Short mmCIF file of C-alpha atoms in Angstrom, two decimals:
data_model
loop_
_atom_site.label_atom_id
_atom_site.label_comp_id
_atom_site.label_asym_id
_atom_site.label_seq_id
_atom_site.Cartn_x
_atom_site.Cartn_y
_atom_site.Cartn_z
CA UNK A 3 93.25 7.63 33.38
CA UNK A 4 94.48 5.59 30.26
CA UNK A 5 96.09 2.66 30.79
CA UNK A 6 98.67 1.72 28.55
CA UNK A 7 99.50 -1.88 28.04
CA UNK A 8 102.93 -2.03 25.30
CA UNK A 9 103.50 -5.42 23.92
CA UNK A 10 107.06 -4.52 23.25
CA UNK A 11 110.09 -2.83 24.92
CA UNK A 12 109.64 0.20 22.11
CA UNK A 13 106.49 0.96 23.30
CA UNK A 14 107.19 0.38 26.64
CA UNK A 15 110.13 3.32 26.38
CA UNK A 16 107.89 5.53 24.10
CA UNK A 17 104.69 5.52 26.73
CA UNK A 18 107.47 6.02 29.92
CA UNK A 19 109.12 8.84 27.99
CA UNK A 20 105.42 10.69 27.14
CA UNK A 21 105.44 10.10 31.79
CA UNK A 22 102.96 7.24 31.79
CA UNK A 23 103.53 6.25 35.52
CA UNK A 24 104.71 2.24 35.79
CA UNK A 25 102.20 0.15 37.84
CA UNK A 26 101.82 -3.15 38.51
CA UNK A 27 99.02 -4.93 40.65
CA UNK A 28 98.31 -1.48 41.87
CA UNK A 29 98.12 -3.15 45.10
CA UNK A 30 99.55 -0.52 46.69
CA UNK A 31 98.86 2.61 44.93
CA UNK A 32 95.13 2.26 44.03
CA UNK A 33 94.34 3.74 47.42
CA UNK A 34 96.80 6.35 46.98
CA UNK A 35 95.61 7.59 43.89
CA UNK A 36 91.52 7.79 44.85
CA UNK A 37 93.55 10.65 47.50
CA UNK A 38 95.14 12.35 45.71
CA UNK A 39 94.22 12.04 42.24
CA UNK A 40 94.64 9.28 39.09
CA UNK A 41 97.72 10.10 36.58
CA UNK A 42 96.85 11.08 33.16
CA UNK A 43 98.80 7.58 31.86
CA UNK A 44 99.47 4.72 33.81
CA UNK A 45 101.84 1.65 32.18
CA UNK A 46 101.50 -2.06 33.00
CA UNK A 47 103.69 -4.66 31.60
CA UNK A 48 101.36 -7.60 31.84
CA UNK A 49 101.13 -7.69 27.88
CA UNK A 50 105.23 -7.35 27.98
CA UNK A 51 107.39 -10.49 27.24
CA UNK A 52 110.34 -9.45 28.71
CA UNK A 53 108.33 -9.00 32.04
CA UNK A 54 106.34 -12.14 32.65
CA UNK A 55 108.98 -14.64 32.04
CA UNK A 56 109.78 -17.60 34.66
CA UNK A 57 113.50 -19.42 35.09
CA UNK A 58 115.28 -21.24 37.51
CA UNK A 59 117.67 -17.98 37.24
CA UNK A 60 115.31 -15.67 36.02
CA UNK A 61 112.13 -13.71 37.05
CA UNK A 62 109.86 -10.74 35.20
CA UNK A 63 108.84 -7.96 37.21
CA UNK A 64 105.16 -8.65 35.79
CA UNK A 65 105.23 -12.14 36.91
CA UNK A 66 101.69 -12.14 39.97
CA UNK A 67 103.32 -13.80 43.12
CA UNK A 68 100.84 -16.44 43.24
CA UNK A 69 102.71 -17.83 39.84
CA UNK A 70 106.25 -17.91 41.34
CA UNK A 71 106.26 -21.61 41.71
CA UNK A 72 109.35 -24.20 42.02
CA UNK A 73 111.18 -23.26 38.83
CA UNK A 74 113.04 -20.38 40.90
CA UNK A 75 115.08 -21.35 44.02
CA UNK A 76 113.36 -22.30 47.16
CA UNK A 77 113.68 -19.45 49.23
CA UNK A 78 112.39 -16.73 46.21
CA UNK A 79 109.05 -19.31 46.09
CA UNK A 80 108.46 -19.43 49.76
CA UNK A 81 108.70 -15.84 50.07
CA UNK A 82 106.19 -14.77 47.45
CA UNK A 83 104.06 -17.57 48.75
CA UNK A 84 104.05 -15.90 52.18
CA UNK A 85 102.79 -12.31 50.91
CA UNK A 86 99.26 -11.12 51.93
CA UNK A 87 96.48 -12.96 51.20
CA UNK A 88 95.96 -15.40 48.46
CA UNK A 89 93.88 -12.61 46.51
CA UNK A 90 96.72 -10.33 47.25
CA UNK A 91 99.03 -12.82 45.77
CA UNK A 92 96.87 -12.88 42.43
CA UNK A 93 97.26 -9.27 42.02
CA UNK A 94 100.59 -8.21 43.03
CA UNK A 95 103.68 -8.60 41.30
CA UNK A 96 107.27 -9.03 41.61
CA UNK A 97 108.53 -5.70 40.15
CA UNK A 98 106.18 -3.82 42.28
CA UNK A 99 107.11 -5.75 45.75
CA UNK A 100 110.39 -5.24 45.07
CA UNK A 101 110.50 -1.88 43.85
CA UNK A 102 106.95 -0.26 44.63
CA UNK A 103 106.55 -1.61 48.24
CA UNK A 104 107.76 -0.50 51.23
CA UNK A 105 107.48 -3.74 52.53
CA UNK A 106 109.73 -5.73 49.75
CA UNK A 107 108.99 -8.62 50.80
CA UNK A 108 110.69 -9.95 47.73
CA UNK A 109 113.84 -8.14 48.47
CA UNK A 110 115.93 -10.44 51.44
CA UNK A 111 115.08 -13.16 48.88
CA UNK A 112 116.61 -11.68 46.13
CA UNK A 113 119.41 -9.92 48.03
CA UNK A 114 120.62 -13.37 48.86
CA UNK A 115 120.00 -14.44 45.63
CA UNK A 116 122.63 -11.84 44.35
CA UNK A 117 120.62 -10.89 41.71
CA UNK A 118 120.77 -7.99 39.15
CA UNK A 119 118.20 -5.88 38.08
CA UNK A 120 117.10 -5.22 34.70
CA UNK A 121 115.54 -2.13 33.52
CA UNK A 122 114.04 0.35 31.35
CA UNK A 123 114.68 4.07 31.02
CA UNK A 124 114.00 6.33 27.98
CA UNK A 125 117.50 5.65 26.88
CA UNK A 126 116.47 1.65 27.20
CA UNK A 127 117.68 -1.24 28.97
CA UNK A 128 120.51 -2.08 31.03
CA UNK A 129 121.38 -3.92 33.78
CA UNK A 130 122.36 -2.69 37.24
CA UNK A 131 123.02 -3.49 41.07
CA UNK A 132 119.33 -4.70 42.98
CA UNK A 133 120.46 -2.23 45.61
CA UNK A 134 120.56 0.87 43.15
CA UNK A 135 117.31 -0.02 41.62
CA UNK A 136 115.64 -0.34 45.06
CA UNK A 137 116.69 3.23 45.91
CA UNK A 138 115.73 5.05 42.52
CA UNK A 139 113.13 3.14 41.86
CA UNK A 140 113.33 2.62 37.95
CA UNK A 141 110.89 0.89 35.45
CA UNK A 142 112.28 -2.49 37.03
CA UNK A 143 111.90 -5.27 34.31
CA UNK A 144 113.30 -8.23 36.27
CA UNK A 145 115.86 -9.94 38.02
CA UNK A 146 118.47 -12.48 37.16
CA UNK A 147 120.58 -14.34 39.96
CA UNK A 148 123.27 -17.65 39.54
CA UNK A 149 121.53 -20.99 41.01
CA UNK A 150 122.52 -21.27 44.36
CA UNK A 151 123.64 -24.49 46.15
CA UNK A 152 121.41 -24.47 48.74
CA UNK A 153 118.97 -21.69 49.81
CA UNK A 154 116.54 -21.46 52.93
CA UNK A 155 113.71 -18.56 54.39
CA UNK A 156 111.83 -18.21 57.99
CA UNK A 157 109.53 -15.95 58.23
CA UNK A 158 108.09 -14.73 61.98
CA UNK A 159 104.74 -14.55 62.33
CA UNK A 160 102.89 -11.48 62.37
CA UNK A 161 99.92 -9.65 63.39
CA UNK A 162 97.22 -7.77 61.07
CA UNK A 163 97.94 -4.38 60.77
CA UNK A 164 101.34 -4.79 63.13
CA UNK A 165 104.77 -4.44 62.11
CA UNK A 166 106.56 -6.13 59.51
CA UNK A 167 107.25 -9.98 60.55
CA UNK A 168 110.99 -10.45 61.22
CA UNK A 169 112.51 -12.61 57.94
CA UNK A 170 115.50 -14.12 57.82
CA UNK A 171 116.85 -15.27 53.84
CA UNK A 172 119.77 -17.51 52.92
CA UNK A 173 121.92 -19.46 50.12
CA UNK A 174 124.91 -20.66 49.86
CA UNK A 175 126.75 -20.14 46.50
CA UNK A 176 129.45 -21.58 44.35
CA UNK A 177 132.74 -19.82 43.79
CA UNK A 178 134.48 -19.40 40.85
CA UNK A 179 137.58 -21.04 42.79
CA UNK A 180 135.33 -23.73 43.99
CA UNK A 181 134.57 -22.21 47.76
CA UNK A 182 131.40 -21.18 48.99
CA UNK A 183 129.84 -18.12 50.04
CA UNK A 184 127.18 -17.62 52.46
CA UNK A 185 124.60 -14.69 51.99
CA UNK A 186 122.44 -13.83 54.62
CA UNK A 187 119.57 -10.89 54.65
CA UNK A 188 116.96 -10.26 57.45
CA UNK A 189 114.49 -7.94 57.42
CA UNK A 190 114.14 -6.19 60.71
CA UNK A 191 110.43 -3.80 60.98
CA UNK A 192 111.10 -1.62 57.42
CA UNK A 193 114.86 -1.90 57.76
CA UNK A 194 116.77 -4.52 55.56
CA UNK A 195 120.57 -5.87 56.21
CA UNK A 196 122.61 -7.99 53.93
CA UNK A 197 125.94 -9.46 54.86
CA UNK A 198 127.97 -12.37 53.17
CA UNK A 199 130.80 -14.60 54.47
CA UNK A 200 133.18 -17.65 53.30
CA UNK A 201 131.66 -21.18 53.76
CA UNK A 202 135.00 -22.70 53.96
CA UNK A 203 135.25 -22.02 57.33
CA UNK A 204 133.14 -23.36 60.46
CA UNK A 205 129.93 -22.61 61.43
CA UNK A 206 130.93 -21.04 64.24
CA UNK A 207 133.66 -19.31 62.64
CA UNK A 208 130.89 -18.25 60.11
CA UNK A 209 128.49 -17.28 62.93
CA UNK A 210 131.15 -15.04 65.16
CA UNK A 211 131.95 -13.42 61.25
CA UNK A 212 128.14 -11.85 60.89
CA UNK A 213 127.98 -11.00 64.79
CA UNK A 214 131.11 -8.67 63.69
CA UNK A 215 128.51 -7.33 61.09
CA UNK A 216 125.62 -5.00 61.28
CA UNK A 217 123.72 -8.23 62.14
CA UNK A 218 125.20 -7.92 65.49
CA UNK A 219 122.98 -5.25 66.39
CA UNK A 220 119.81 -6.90 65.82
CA UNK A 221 117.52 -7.72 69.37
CA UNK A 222 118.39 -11.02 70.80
CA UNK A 223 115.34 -12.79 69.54
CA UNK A 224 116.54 -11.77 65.91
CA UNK A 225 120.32 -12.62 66.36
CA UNK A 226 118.96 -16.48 67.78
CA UNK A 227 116.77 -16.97 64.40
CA UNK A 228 120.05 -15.99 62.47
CA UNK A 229 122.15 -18.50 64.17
CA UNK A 230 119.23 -21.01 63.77
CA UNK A 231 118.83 -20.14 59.85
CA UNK A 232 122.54 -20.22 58.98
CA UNK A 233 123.35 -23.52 61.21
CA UNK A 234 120.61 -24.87 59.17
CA UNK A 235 122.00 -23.76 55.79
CA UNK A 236 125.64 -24.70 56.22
CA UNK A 237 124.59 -27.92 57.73
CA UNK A 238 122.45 -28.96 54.78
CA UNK A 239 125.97 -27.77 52.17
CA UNK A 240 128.27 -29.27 54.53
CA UNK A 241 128.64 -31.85 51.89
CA UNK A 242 128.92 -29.67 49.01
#
């Protein structure tokens, strides 16, 4: 297998256009491919600028987790940090746990986050909705988001080699009009839902809002951790 490591967002397009396959930690897919077989080209974007940069509203899909420190919002941080192991952490990266994984661990974070995700095609970059790059799985590139106000995570605890823990993600963000929003994503086994709803009201008014949602449907034990996670949140921007 040759590995191909562009330094540039030409080469990058050139290698994915002659089908090198995009990997990143190869976390994931190493076991896969000593099945099945190794691709003739792989393509990492560790040597790629445009990948391995770190903002308070920005993040490369190259970036390791263990490196996503306090420069992003809180709740983006505290979900890499909770990924695997620590030498999981040092191999895996953003792009592929958001994109690659079937876990996306990454992706209540970022759903809450509203962020957008840049990426590369033969044709080149553009931008488009996290959502739509989940599903088609693109050469993601990274992810930008708008600071939030406020953001907060809980993660259940889990068992090795069980199910998925139960995660609950939130922020609260600014309005053009000056209101705030509430986002809210859990991740339930494989499954994730994202609802929003208008901070101006109360919390209660907030809370009956997402029981009207898909939320609603989530186990009792589940719908309990969302009340506790956005009571927490709006309580923390009631000031805001």
């Amino acid at each position: 297998m040759l590995l191909r490591l562009p330094t540039t967002l030409s080469e990058a397009q050139r290698y994915l256009a002659d089908g090198a396959v995009p990997v990143g930690g190869a976390t994931l897919v190493w076991a896969l491919w000593q099945r099945d077989g190794f691709p003739e080209q792989a393509m990492s974007l560790r040597r790629l600028p445009e990948a391995n940069h770190i903002a308070r509203e920005a993040l490369g899909a190259a970036v390791l987790l263990h490196q996503v420190d306090d420069r992003v919002p809180d709740v983006l941080r505290r979900a890499a940090s909770t990924v695997g192991t620590g030498a999981v952490r040092r191999t895996a990266t953003v792009g592929g746990n958001i994109v690659g994984s079937t876990l996306r661990c990454l992706l209540p974070a970022a759903l809450v986050l509203d962020a957008r995700a840049t990426v590369l095609d033969p044709d080149g970059t553009y931008e488009t909705d996290l959502s739509e790059a989940v599903a088609k799985r693109p050469l993601l590139l990274g992810i930008r988001w708008r600071d939030p106000v406020a953001s907060g995570y809980y993660k259940a605890a889990g068992e090795a080699g069980g199910p998925p823990p139960f995660v609950v993600a939130t922020a609260v963000h600014a309005g053009d009009d000056g209101g705030h929003r509430l986002f809210i994503a859990v991740r339930d086994g494989y499954e994730v839902i994202s609802e929003t709803a208008a901070r101006g009201t109360g919390t209660d008014e907030v809370l009956a809002a997402l029981e009207g949602t898909d939320l609603g449907s989530l186990p009792a034990e589940a719908r309990e951790e969302v009340r506790r996670e956005v009571t927490a949140i709006l309580d923390r921007t009631a000031a805001h």
